[in-house]
Amino acid sequence: MATGHERGSFGGALGFILAAAGSAVGLGNLWKFPYLCYRTGGGTGPEGTGAGAFVLSYIAAVLLLGIPVMLAEIILGRRSRQGPVGAFKTLAQGKRWHWVGALGVTTGFVLLSYYCVVAGWTGEYLVQAASGTFGSITPEGANTLFSTFLANPGKQVGWLVVVMGVTMLIVAGGVSAGIERMSKIMMPALLLMMLGLLVLALTLPGGGQALAYLFRPDFTNFGMSTVLDAMGQAFFSLSLGMGAIITYGSYVEKRELVITSAFSIAIIDTLVALMASVVIFSILFSFNTTMEGSGISNIFTAIPILFAKLPGGSFTVVVFYVLVVLAAITSTISLLEVVVSHFIDRLGWHRRKAVLLLGGAITLLGIPSALSFNVLADYTLFGKTFFDLADYLCANWALPLGGLFTALFAGWFLARHHKTEELGSGPFFRYWQFTVRFVSPLLIVGIMVWILLAA
Ligand code: PHE
């Protein structure tokens, strides 16, 4: 079992918060959250009723599932100083819990394979922005650009390979050198840029409509699948249920502000998702446009329209897509890091070898997802393409299951002193323990059983 220089650590609490927030903030916030809003809300045309039910379910999921499970993951990582499999193995005292970690590593493997496809779209859009394509783009032009791009198998696979290549290079560089340094620059920049866009979006004529669309509690479209989506998205967006936060927690040296870290990460992550949605929907309402492919294109088709109208927009849109690319890359890094650190810790592989072999395998698995929008578009299972199915299984089922077992383990089986040494033994500890013992598990199981019975 390799430790020491092969593992590395973060410089301090801020480094950890920003790196973990870097993992959390990504395409989940900028692309998937607005996309789920659009899908649940029924679009921005006259047929749309609003995404309030989804947004409110999401916030409830962050509070009742996300934050408690995040605390559990940080504790498991810090106490064991291991990735997910090692963490469960070390802390479960001989009981067979490590398969929960193995489920996490497997989920990370699959999730990264399709996540990189969307990350590749951000790369293409950065190149398009830099070459001035968006200068005077119309809403129709933006839709055509996106669908033509999706239909091109060579570009889809090419970008997948590029994104995986960059991710592998950074992860090969090790934890504090690569991940922490990059997150420290990129997270503040992203937050600032989102704030600027938010102010701008709210002054657009459709700003008020966007807010109403997102926050009005309208339950016309509400159903159990809204709740499943919200739960899956909370785990996905906060990088929970697959050991990413366990792994990052294992790089935290001292007992540094565990509670503050968990809340900061969750707040930053939720704010970015909400800000991105307000911006995107303000644009859609203001320019009276709808999106390609039931909303999947949102951050790609809506944003250029706004920048095209702004003075100096052709420059700022480049900055924007640089930040989106970086947000995507800080997430792909954390996904690959979970898989790689498992092989380093448990099998004693060298970092380079682990990165090369596992990164290569993940790239191969990504190919059917990259082709799901073109050559393989008609090959569906349960009405879903390979890409959709991988996302549905990872986000809506595998991550919540991982979160369920993490909560149960931390609540019922982890020795008490591990928890009190991290959280103290006051009222917050008792509240958290009650939540991971009862509230989170019952909610997750309840939602899953409900969905299965309704199927
Ligand atoms: N949280 C990341 C996002 O929102 C995705 C992710 C999931 C990263 C799971 C790591 C682990 O984009």
Short mmCIF file of C-alpha atoms and ligand atoms in Angstrom, two decimals:
data_model
loop_
_atom_site.label_atom_id
_atom_site.label_comp_id
_atom_site.label_asym_id
_atom_site.label_seq_id
_atom_site.Cartn_x
_atom_site.Cartn_y
_atom_site.Cartn_z
CA MET A 1 0.00 0.00 0.00
CA ALA A 2 1.62 3.24 -1.11
CA THR A 3 1.45 6.35 1.00
CA GLY A 4 3.90 9.19 1.54
CA HIS A 5 5.07 11.07 -1.50
CA GLU A 6 2.72 9.27 -3.89
CA ARG A 7 -0.29 10.68 -2.01
CA GLY A 8 0.38 14.33 -1.32
CA SER A 9 -1.85 16.77 0.53
CA PHE A 10 -3.49 20.16 0.39
CA GLY A 11 -1.76 23.22 1.78
CA GLY A 12 -4.60 24.31 4.07
CA ALA A 13 -8.32 24.67 4.68
CA LEU A 14 -8.78 27.20 1.90
CA GLY A 15 -6.96 24.94 -0.53
CA PHE A 16 -9.27 22.11 0.41
CA ILE A 17 -12.44 24.18 0.17
CA LEU A 18 -11.49 25.56 -3.22
CA ALA A 19 -10.33 22.23 -4.58
CA ALA A 20 -13.49 20.51 -3.36
CA ALA A 21 -15.60 23.37 -4.67
CA GLY A 22 -13.66 23.02 -7.91
CA SER A 23 -14.71 19.39 -8.04
CA ALA A 24 -18.29 20.26 -7.18
CA VAL A 25 -18.71 23.24 -9.49
CA GLY A 26 -18.67 22.00 -13.03
CA LEU A 27 -20.93 20.98 -15.86
CA GLY A 28 -23.39 19.82 -13.23
CA ASN A 29 -24.02 23.43 -12.31
CA LEU A 30 -23.50 25.20 -15.61
CA TRP A 31 -25.02 22.70 -18.00
CA LYS A 32 -26.99 19.98 -16.23
CA PHE A 33 -28.88 22.00 -13.64
CA PRO A 34 -30.30 24.50 -16.15
CA TYR A 35 -30.98 21.59 -18.50
CA LEU A 36 -32.96 19.74 -15.83
CA CYS A 37 -34.84 22.96 -15.04
CA TYR A 38 -35.75 23.32 -18.70
CA ARG A 39 -36.83 19.71 -18.95
CA THR A 40 -38.92 19.75 -15.78
CA GLY A 41 -40.31 23.21 -16.41
CA GLY A 42 -41.51 22.30 -19.88
CA GLY A 43 -39.46 24.86 -21.79
CA THR A 44 -39.68 28.60 -22.10
CA GLY A 45 -42.42 28.68 -24.71
CA PRO A 46 -46.14 28.98 -23.95
CA GLU A 47 -46.22 25.27 -23.06
CA GLY A 48 -43.75 25.74 -20.20
CA THR A 49 -45.09 25.96 -16.66
CA GLY A 50 -41.94 26.66 -14.69
CA ALA A 51 -39.22 24.77 -12.93
CA GLY A 52 -39.99 25.91 -9.37
CA ALA A 53 -40.94 22.44 -8.17
CA PHE A 54 -37.62 21.08 -9.34
CA VAL A 55 -35.57 23.96 -7.93
CA LEU A 56 -37.27 23.69 -4.53
CA SER A 57 -36.85 19.89 -4.44
CA TYR A 58 -33.22 20.41 -5.31
CA ILE A 59 -32.61 22.82 -2.45
CA ALA A 60 -34.32 20.39 -0.07
CA ALA A 61 -32.10 17.60 -1.37
CA VAL A 62 -28.94 19.64 -0.77
CA LEU A 63 -29.99 20.36 2.81
CA LEU A 64 -31.28 16.92 3.78
CA LEU A 65 -28.96 14.69 1.75
CA GLY A 66 -26.08 16.68 0.31
CA ILE A 67 -24.62 18.46 3.32
CA PRO A 68 -24.97 15.51 5.75
CA VAL A 69 -23.39 13.07 3.28
CA MET A 70 -20.66 15.55 2.45
CA LEU A 71 -19.75 15.78 6.14
CA ALA A 72 -19.69 11.98 6.29
CA GLU A 73 -17.37 11.80 3.29
CA ILE A 74 -14.96 14.42 4.63
CA ILE A 75 -14.80 12.56 7.94
CA LEU A 76 -14.19 9.19 6.27
CA GLY A 77 -11.40 10.65 4.16
CA ARG A 78 -9.73 12.52 6.98
CA ARG A 79 -9.87 9.69 9.48
CA SER A 80 -8.54 7.06 7.11
CA ARG A 81 -6.28 9.16 4.89
CA GLN A 82 -7.32 6.83 2.08
CA GLY A 83 -9.46 6.86 -1.03
CA PRO A 84 -12.98 5.35 -0.77
CA VAL A 85 -12.08 1.65 -0.78
CA GLY A 86 -9.23 2.09 1.67
CA ALA A 87 -11.35 4.37 3.83
CA PHE A 88 -14.12 1.83 4.31
CA LYS A 89 -11.60 -0.97 4.75
CA THR A 90 -9.65 0.89 7.43
CA LEU A 91 -12.62 2.25 9.34
CA ALA A 92 -14.97 -0.73 9.14
CA GLN A 93 -12.73 -2.87 11.33
CA GLY A 94 -12.87 -6.05 9.33
CA LYS A 95 -16.49 -5.73 8.22
CA ARG A 96 -17.08 -5.95 4.50
CA TRP A 97 -17.90 -2.34 3.70
CA HIS A 98 -15.21 -1.70 1.16
CA TRP A 99 -17.48 -2.68 -1.71
CA VAL A 100 -19.23 0.65 -1.15
CA GLY A 101 -15.91 2.25 -2.03
CA ALA A 102 -15.57 -0.07 -5.00
CA LEU A 103 -19.03 0.97 -6.20
CA GLY A 104 -17.81 4.56 -5.96
CA VAL A 105 -14.65 3.94 -7.98
CA THR A 106 -16.68 2.13 -10.63
CA THR A 107 -19.22 4.95 -10.76
CA GLY A 108 -16.42 7.49 -11.13
CA PHE A 109 -15.01 5.48 -14.02
CA VAL A 110 -18.31 5.45 -15.93
CA LEU A 111 -19.31 8.99 -14.99
CA LEU A 112 -16.03 10.43 -16.24
CA SER A 113 -16.41 8.63 -19.56
CA TYR A 114 -19.53 10.56 -20.56
CA TYR A 115 -18.78 13.72 -18.59
CA CYS A 116 -15.72 14.22 -20.80
CA VAL A 117 -17.94 14.32 -23.85
CA VAL A 118 -19.80 17.38 -22.56
CA ALA A 119 -16.51 18.82 -21.33
CA GLY A 120 -15.37 18.51 -24.94
CA TRP A 121 -18.30 20.65 -26.06
CA THR A 122 -16.98 23.43 -23.85
CA GLY A 123 -13.61 23.09 -25.60
CA GLU A 124 -15.22 23.43 -29.01
CA TYR A 125 -17.15 26.47 -27.85
CA LEU A 126 -14.00 28.08 -26.52
CA VAL A 127 -12.40 27.62 -29.92
CA GLN A 128 -15.50 29.00 -31.65
CA ALA A 129 -15.56 31.99 -29.31
CA ALA A 130 -11.88 32.69 -29.89
CA SER A 131 -12.30 32.55 -33.65
CA GLY A 132 -15.06 35.13 -33.53
CA THR A 133 -17.97 32.91 -34.59
CA PHE A 134 -20.29 34.46 -32.04
CA GLY A 135 -19.77 38.07 -33.16
CA SER A 136 -23.24 38.57 -34.54
CA ILE A 137 -24.85 35.19 -34.02
CA THR A 138 -28.64 34.97 -34.09
CA PRO A 139 -30.68 32.59 -31.93
CA GLU A 140 -31.34 30.38 -34.99
CA GLY A 141 -27.67 30.48 -35.92
CA ALA A 142 -26.73 29.39 -32.41
CA ASN A 143 -29.11 26.43 -32.59
CA THR A 144 -27.80 25.34 -35.98
CA LEU A 145 -24.20 25.63 -34.86
CA PHE A 146 -24.86 23.36 -31.93
CA SER A 147 -26.79 20.70 -33.79
CA THR A 148 -24.25 20.58 -36.60
CA PHE A 149 -21.51 20.13 -34.03
CA LEU A 150 -23.38 17.33 -32.24
CA ALA A 151 -23.91 15.54 -35.53
CA ASN A 152 -20.18 15.39 -36.24
CA PRO A 153 -18.78 12.10 -34.86
CA GLY A 154 -15.15 12.99 -35.59
CA LYS A 155 -15.35 16.18 -33.54
CA GLN A 156 -17.19 14.46 -30.68
CA VAL A 157 -14.59 11.74 -30.34
CA GLY A 158 -11.70 14.13 -31.00
CA TRP A 159 -12.73 16.43 -28.16
CA LEU A 160 -13.25 13.49 -25.82
CA VAL A 161 -9.65 12.47 -26.45
CA VAL A 162 -8.36 16.02 -25.94
CA VAL A 163 -10.22 16.48 -22.65
CA MET A 164 -9.09 13.12 -21.29
CA GLY A 165 -5.54 13.89 -22.38
CA VAL A 166 -5.47 17.20 -20.50
CA THR A 167 -7.07 15.61 -17.42
CA MET A 168 -4.50 12.81 -17.45
CA LEU A 169 -1.61 15.27 -17.68
CA ILE A 170 -2.82 17.24 -14.67
CA VAL A 171 -3.59 14.18 -12.54
CA ALA A 172 -0.18 12.76 -13.40
CA GLY A 173 1.26 15.95 -11.84
CA GLY A 174 -0.14 15.02 -8.42
CA VAL A 175 -2.55 16.55 -5.99
CA SER A 176 -1.29 19.74 -4.46
CA ALA A 177 0.79 20.81 -7.45
CA GLY A 178 -1.98 20.41 -9.98
CA ILE A 179 -5.40 20.45 -8.41
CA GLU A 180 -5.01 22.96 -5.62
CA ARG A 181 -3.08 25.57 -7.55
CA MET A 182 -5.53 25.57 -10.42
CA SER A 183 -8.64 25.70 -8.22
CA LYS A 184 -7.30 28.67 -6.29
CA ILE A 185 -7.18 30.80 -9.41
CA MET A 186 -10.15 29.47 -11.26
CA MET A 187 -12.85 29.35 -8.59
CA PRO A 188 -12.71 33.05 -7.61
CA ALA A 189 -12.56 34.05 -11.28
CA LEU A 190 -15.59 31.94 -12.09
CA LEU A 191 -17.58 33.35 -9.19
CA LEU A 192 -16.80 36.92 -10.22
CA MET A 193 -17.74 36.29 -13.82
CA MET A 194 -21.02 34.66 -12.84
CA LEU A 195 -21.86 37.60 -10.60
CA GLY A 196 -21.24 40.03 -13.45
CA LEU A 197 -23.41 37.99 -15.79
CA LEU A 198 -26.13 37.75 -13.18
CA VAL A 199 -26.35 41.52 -12.80
CA LEU A 200 -26.45 41.87 -16.55
CA ALA A 201 -29.10 39.19 -16.98
CA LEU A 202 -31.39 40.74 -14.42
CA THR A 203 -31.44 44.01 -16.32
CA LEU A 204 -32.63 42.23 -19.48
CA PRO A 205 -36.35 42.49 -20.25
CA GLY A 206 -36.82 38.76 -19.54
CA GLY A 207 -35.06 38.82 -16.16
CA GLY A 208 -38.25 38.89 -14.12
CA GLN A 209 -39.82 36.11 -16.16
CA ALA A 210 -36.72 34.01 -15.62
CA LEU A 211 -36.92 34.43 -11.85
CA ALA A 212 -40.59 33.53 -11.86
CA TYR A 213 -39.93 30.50 -14.06
CA LEU A 214 -37.25 29.24 -11.71
CA PHE A 215 -38.63 30.03 -8.30
CA ARG A 216 -42.43 30.17 -8.49
CA PRO A 217 -43.63 27.07 -6.64
CA ASP A 218 -45.66 25.59 -9.44
CA PHE A 219 -46.39 21.91 -9.04
CA THR A 220 -48.15 21.16 -12.34
CA ASN A 221 -45.24 19.10 -13.59
CA PHE A 222 -44.29 17.74 -10.22
CA GLY A 223 -43.95 14.00 -9.88
CA MET A 224 -41.78 11.41 -8.25
CA SER A 225 -39.36 11.61 -11.17
CA THR A 226 -38.84 15.32 -10.36
CA VAL A 227 -37.76 14.22 -6.90
CA LEU A 228 -35.48 11.50 -8.29
CA ASP A 229 -33.90 14.02 -10.65
CA ALA A 230 -33.42 16.49 -7.82
CA MET A 231 -31.84 13.89 -5.57
CA GLY A 232 -29.55 12.60 -8.31
CA GLN A 233 -28.57 16.11 -9.26
CA ALA A 234 -27.72 17.01 -5.65
CA PHE A 235 -25.30 14.10 -5.44
CA PHE A 236 -23.93 14.74 -8.91
CA SER A 237 -23.45 18.44 -8.43
CA LEU A 238 -21.83 18.15 -5.00
CA SER A 239 -19.56 15.32 -6.23
CA LEU A 240 -21.00 12.97 -3.61
CA GLY A 241 -21.70 9.26 -3.46
CA MET A 242 -18.61 8.06 -5.30
CA GLY A 243 -15.74 8.96 -3.02
CA ALA A 244 -14.46 12.16 -4.63
CA ILE A 245 -14.91 14.07 -1.39
CA ILE A 246 -13.54 11.10 0.62
CA THR A 247 -10.44 11.26 -1.57
CA TYR A 248 -10.07 15.03 -1.28
CA GLY A 249 -10.80 14.80 2.46
CA SER A 250 -7.93 12.36 2.75
CA TYR A 251 -5.56 15.08 1.60
CA VAL A 252 -6.55 17.45 4.39
CA GLU A 253 -3.72 17.56 6.91
CA LYS A 254 -5.05 18.93 10.15
CA ARG A 255 -8.55 19.03 11.49
CA GLU A 256 -9.51 22.10 9.57
CA LEU A 257 -12.97 23.46 9.82
CA VAL A 258 -14.81 20.40 8.65
CA ILE A 259 -18.24 21.91 9.16
CA THR A 260 -17.38 25.27 7.63
CA SER A 261 -15.85 23.51 4.64
CA ALA A 262 -18.93 21.39 3.97
CA PHE A 263 -21.28 24.36 4.17
CA SER A 264 -19.03 26.60 2.06
CA ILE A 265 -18.75 24.00 -0.67
CA ALA A 266 -22.50 23.38 -0.74
CA ILE A 267 -23.33 27.09 -0.76
CA ILE A 268 -20.86 27.95 -3.53
CA ASP A 269 -22.08 25.02 -5.60
CA THR A 270 -25.77 25.84 -5.23
CA LEU A 271 -25.23 29.54 -5.91
CA VAL A 272 -23.35 28.84 -9.13
CA ALA A 273 -26.12 26.53 -10.36
CA LEU A 274 -28.80 29.10 -9.56
CA MET A 275 -26.87 31.99 -11.06
CA ALA A 276 -26.19 30.05 -14.25
CA SER A 277 -29.88 29.24 -14.56
CA VAL A 278 -31.04 32.80 -14.00
CA VAL A 279 -28.58 33.97 -16.65
CA ILE A 280 -29.57 31.34 -19.20
CA PHE A 281 -33.31 31.70 -18.70
CA SER A 282 -33.14 35.49 -18.76
CA ILE A 283 -31.53 35.21 -22.18
CA LEU A 284 -34.08 32.71 -23.43
CA PHE A 285 -37.01 34.84 -22.29
CA SER A 286 -35.49 38.12 -23.45
CA PHE A 287 -34.67 36.93 -26.94
CA ASN A 288 -37.76 34.82 -27.21
CA THR A 289 -35.93 31.71 -28.20
CA THR A 290 -36.16 28.05 -27.32
CA MET A 291 -33.41 25.53 -27.10
CA GLU A 292 -32.29 22.67 -29.27
CA GLY A 293 -32.75 19.11 -28.06
CA SER A 294 -35.02 19.69 -25.03
CA GLY A 295 -32.58 21.99 -23.33
CA ILE A 296 -29.41 19.96 -23.60
CA SER A 297 -27.80 22.83 -25.48
CA ASN A 298 -28.57 25.60 -22.98
CA ILE A 299 -25.17 26.91 -21.97
CA PHE A 300 -23.97 26.49 -25.52
CA THR A 301 -26.77 28.13 -27.43
CA ALA A 302 -28.07 30.76 -25.00
CA ILE A 303 -24.86 32.37 -23.80
CA PRO A 304 -23.42 33.35 -27.21
CA ILE A 305 -26.62 35.21 -28.08
CA LEU A 306 -26.21 37.49 -25.09
CA PHE A 307 -22.55 38.18 -25.72
CA ALA A 308 -23.21 38.90 -29.36
CA LYS A 309 -25.39 41.83 -28.25
CA LEU A 310 -22.89 43.30 -25.82
CA PRO A 311 -20.25 45.86 -26.59
CA GLY A 312 -16.94 44.06 -26.14
CA GLY A 313 -18.90 40.82 -26.09
CA SER A 314 -16.68 38.99 -28.51
CA PHE A 315 -13.84 39.24 -26.01
CA THR A 316 -15.81 38.51 -22.83
CA VAL A 317 -17.38 35.45 -24.37
CA VAL A 318 -13.88 34.00 -24.70
CA VAL A 319 -13.22 34.65 -21.02
CA PHE A 320 -16.54 33.03 -20.20
CA TYR A 321 -15.80 29.81 -22.07
CA VAL A 322 -12.28 29.70 -20.61
CA LEU A 323 -13.92 29.62 -17.19
CA VAL A 324 -16.43 26.99 -18.25
CA VAL A 325 -13.61 24.82 -19.60
CA LEU A 326 -11.70 25.23 -16.34
CA ALA A 327 -14.79 24.39 -14.30
CA ALA A 328 -15.21 21.23 -16.33
CA ILE A 329 -11.55 20.30 -16.00
CA THR A 330 -11.43 20.72 -12.21
CA SER A 331 -14.29 18.20 -12.11
CA THR A 332 -12.77 15.71 -14.55
CA ILE A 333 -9.56 15.88 -12.51
CA SER A 334 -11.36 14.90 -9.33
CA LEU A 335 -13.15 12.04 -11.06
CA LEU A 336 -9.93 10.63 -12.47
CA GLU A 337 -8.16 11.22 -9.16
CA VAL A 338 -10.62 8.92 -7.36
CA VAL A 339 -10.03 6.09 -9.80
CA VAL A 340 -6.27 6.61 -9.99
CA SER A 341 -5.68 7.02 -6.25
CA HIS A 342 -7.49 3.76 -5.67
CA PHE A 343 -4.97 1.89 -7.79
CA ILE A 344 -2.08 3.77 -6.19
CA ASP A 345 -3.24 3.12 -2.64
CA ARG A 346 -4.55 -0.40 -2.92
CA LEU A 347 -2.38 -1.95 -5.59
CA GLY A 348 0.77 0.11 -5.19
CA TRP A 349 0.76 1.28 -8.80
CA HIS A 350 2.85 4.26 -9.76
CA ARG A 351 0.84 7.38 -10.45
CA ARG A 352 1.97 7.55 -14.09
CA LYS A 353 1.05 3.97 -14.85
CA ALA A 354 -2.35 4.32 -13.16
CA VAL A 355 -3.10 7.51 -15.08
CA LEU A 356 -2.10 6.03 -18.41
CA LEU A 357 -3.94 2.73 -18.16
CA LEU A 358 -7.10 3.93 -16.45
CA GLY A 359 -7.33 7.16 -18.42
CA GLY A 360 -6.97 5.15 -21.62
CA ALA A 361 -9.74 2.76 -20.61
CA ILE A 362 -12.08 5.60 -19.65
CA THR A 363 -11.48 7.28 -23.01
CA LEU A 364 -12.48 4.08 -24.80
CA LEU A 365 -15.65 3.79 -22.73
CA GLY A 366 -16.45 7.41 -23.63
CA ILE A 367 -16.60 6.69 -27.35
CA PRO A 368 -20.15 5.26 -27.41
CA SER A 369 -21.29 8.34 -25.46
CA ALA A 370 -19.58 10.64 -27.95
CA LEU A 371 -21.38 8.81 -30.74
CA SER A 372 -24.76 8.93 -28.99
CA PHE A 373 -25.55 12.23 -30.71
CA ASN A 374 -24.82 11.04 -34.20
CA VAL A 375 -24.03 7.52 -35.48
CA LEU A 376 -25.46 5.76 -32.43
CA ALA A 377 -28.38 8.16 -31.91
CA ASP A 378 -30.94 5.54 -32.89
CA TYR A 379 -29.56 2.79 -30.71
CA THR A 380 -31.54 3.14 -27.53
CA LEU A 381 -32.31 1.05 -24.49
CA PHE A 382 -35.42 1.98 -22.47
CA GLY A 383 -35.71 4.94 -24.84
CA LYS A 384 -32.29 6.26 -23.83
CA THR A 385 -29.09 6.57 -25.84
CA PHE A 386 -25.85 5.20 -24.39
CA PHE A 387 -25.02 8.69 -23.10
CA ASP A 388 -28.43 9.22 -21.49
CA LEU A 389 -28.45 5.77 -19.96
CA ALA A 390 -24.95 6.15 -18.49
CA ASP A 391 -25.97 9.50 -17.01
CA TYR A 392 -29.29 8.22 -15.69
CA LEU A 393 -27.72 5.17 -14.05
CA CYS A 394 -24.75 7.04 -12.56
CA ALA A 395 -26.48 10.20 -11.40
CA ASN A 396 -29.93 9.00 -10.42
CA TRP A 397 -29.06 5.57 -9.02
CA ALA A 398 -25.38 4.84 -8.40
CA LEU A 399 -24.52 8.11 -6.65
CA PRO A 400 -27.57 8.12 -4.34
CA LEU A 401 -26.89 4.45 -3.50
CA GLY A 402 -23.29 5.30 -2.68
CA GLY A 403 -24.56 8.21 -0.58
CA LEU A 404 -27.05 5.94 1.19
CA PHE A 405 -24.39 3.47 2.28
CA THR A 406 -21.98 6.24 3.21
CA ALA A 407 -24.64 7.80 5.44
CA LEU A 408 -25.56 4.45 7.02
CA PHE A 409 -21.93 3.60 7.64
CA ALA A 410 -21.10 6.97 9.16
CA GLY A 411 -24.29 7.05 11.19
CA TRP A 412 -24.38 3.53 12.58
CA PHE A 413 -21.01 1.81 12.20
CA LEU A 414 -18.24 4.37 12.39
CA ALA A 415 -16.68 4.47 15.87
CA ARG A 416 -18.01 7.45 17.77
CA HIS A 417 -14.64 9.01 18.55
CA HIS A 418 -13.90 9.48 14.82
CA LYS A 419 -17.01 11.59 14.54
CA THR A 420 -16.74 13.61 17.72
CA GLU A 421 -13.08 14.38 17.09
CA GLU A 422 -14.14 15.97 13.81
CA LEU A 423 -17.49 17.51 14.70
CA GLY A 424 -17.32 17.97 18.46
CA SER A 425 -20.03 16.36 20.57
CA GLY A 426 -22.45 19.27 20.83
CA PRO A 427 -25.88 19.85 19.28
CA PHE A 428 -24.53 20.01 15.72
CA PHE A 429 -23.03 16.57 16.06
CA ARG A 430 -26.30 15.18 17.39
CA TYR A 431 -28.29 16.82 14.59
CA TRP A 432 -25.92 15.47 11.95
CA GLN A 433 -25.90 11.97 13.45
CA PHE A 434 -29.68 11.89 13.52
CA THR A 435 -29.80 12.99 9.88
CA VAL A 436 -27.34 10.42 8.54
CA ARG A 437 -28.91 7.69 10.66
CA PHE A 438 -32.54 8.30 9.79
CA VAL A 439 -33.45 11.23 7.57
CA SER A 440 -31.11 10.79 4.61
CA PRO A 441 -31.35 6.98 4.38
CA LEU A 442 -35.14 6.96 4.66
CA LEU A 443 -35.46 9.64 2.02
CA ILE A 444 -33.14 7.92 -0.44
CA VAL A 445 -34.73 4.50 0.04
CA GLY A 446 -38.21 5.98 -0.02
CA ILE A 447 -37.66 7.75 -3.33
CA MET A 448 -36.04 4.71 -4.93
CA VAL A 449 -38.74 2.30 -3.81
CA TRP A 450 -41.43 4.68 -4.97
CA ILE A 451 -39.87 4.99 -8.42
CA LEU A 452 -39.40 1.21 -8.70
CA LEU A 453 -43.00 0.51 -7.69
CA ALA A 454 -44.32 3.08 -10.14
CA ALA A 455 -42.29 1.58 -13.00
N1 PHE B 1 -19.81 17.80 -9.38
C1 PHE B 1 -19.33 17.78 -10.71
C2 PHE B 1 -20.19 18.75 -11.53
O1 PHE B 1 -21.16 19.27 -11.04
C3 PHE B 1 -19.36 16.41 -11.32
C4 PHE B 1 -18.74 15.37 -10.45
C5 PHE B 1 -19.50 14.34 -9.95
C6 PHE B 1 -17.40 15.45 -10.11
C7 PHE B 1 -18.97 13.38 -9.12
C8 PHE B 1 -16.85 14.50 -9.27
C9 PHE B 1 -17.61 13.49 -8.78
O2 PHE B 1 -19.92 19.02 -12.66
#
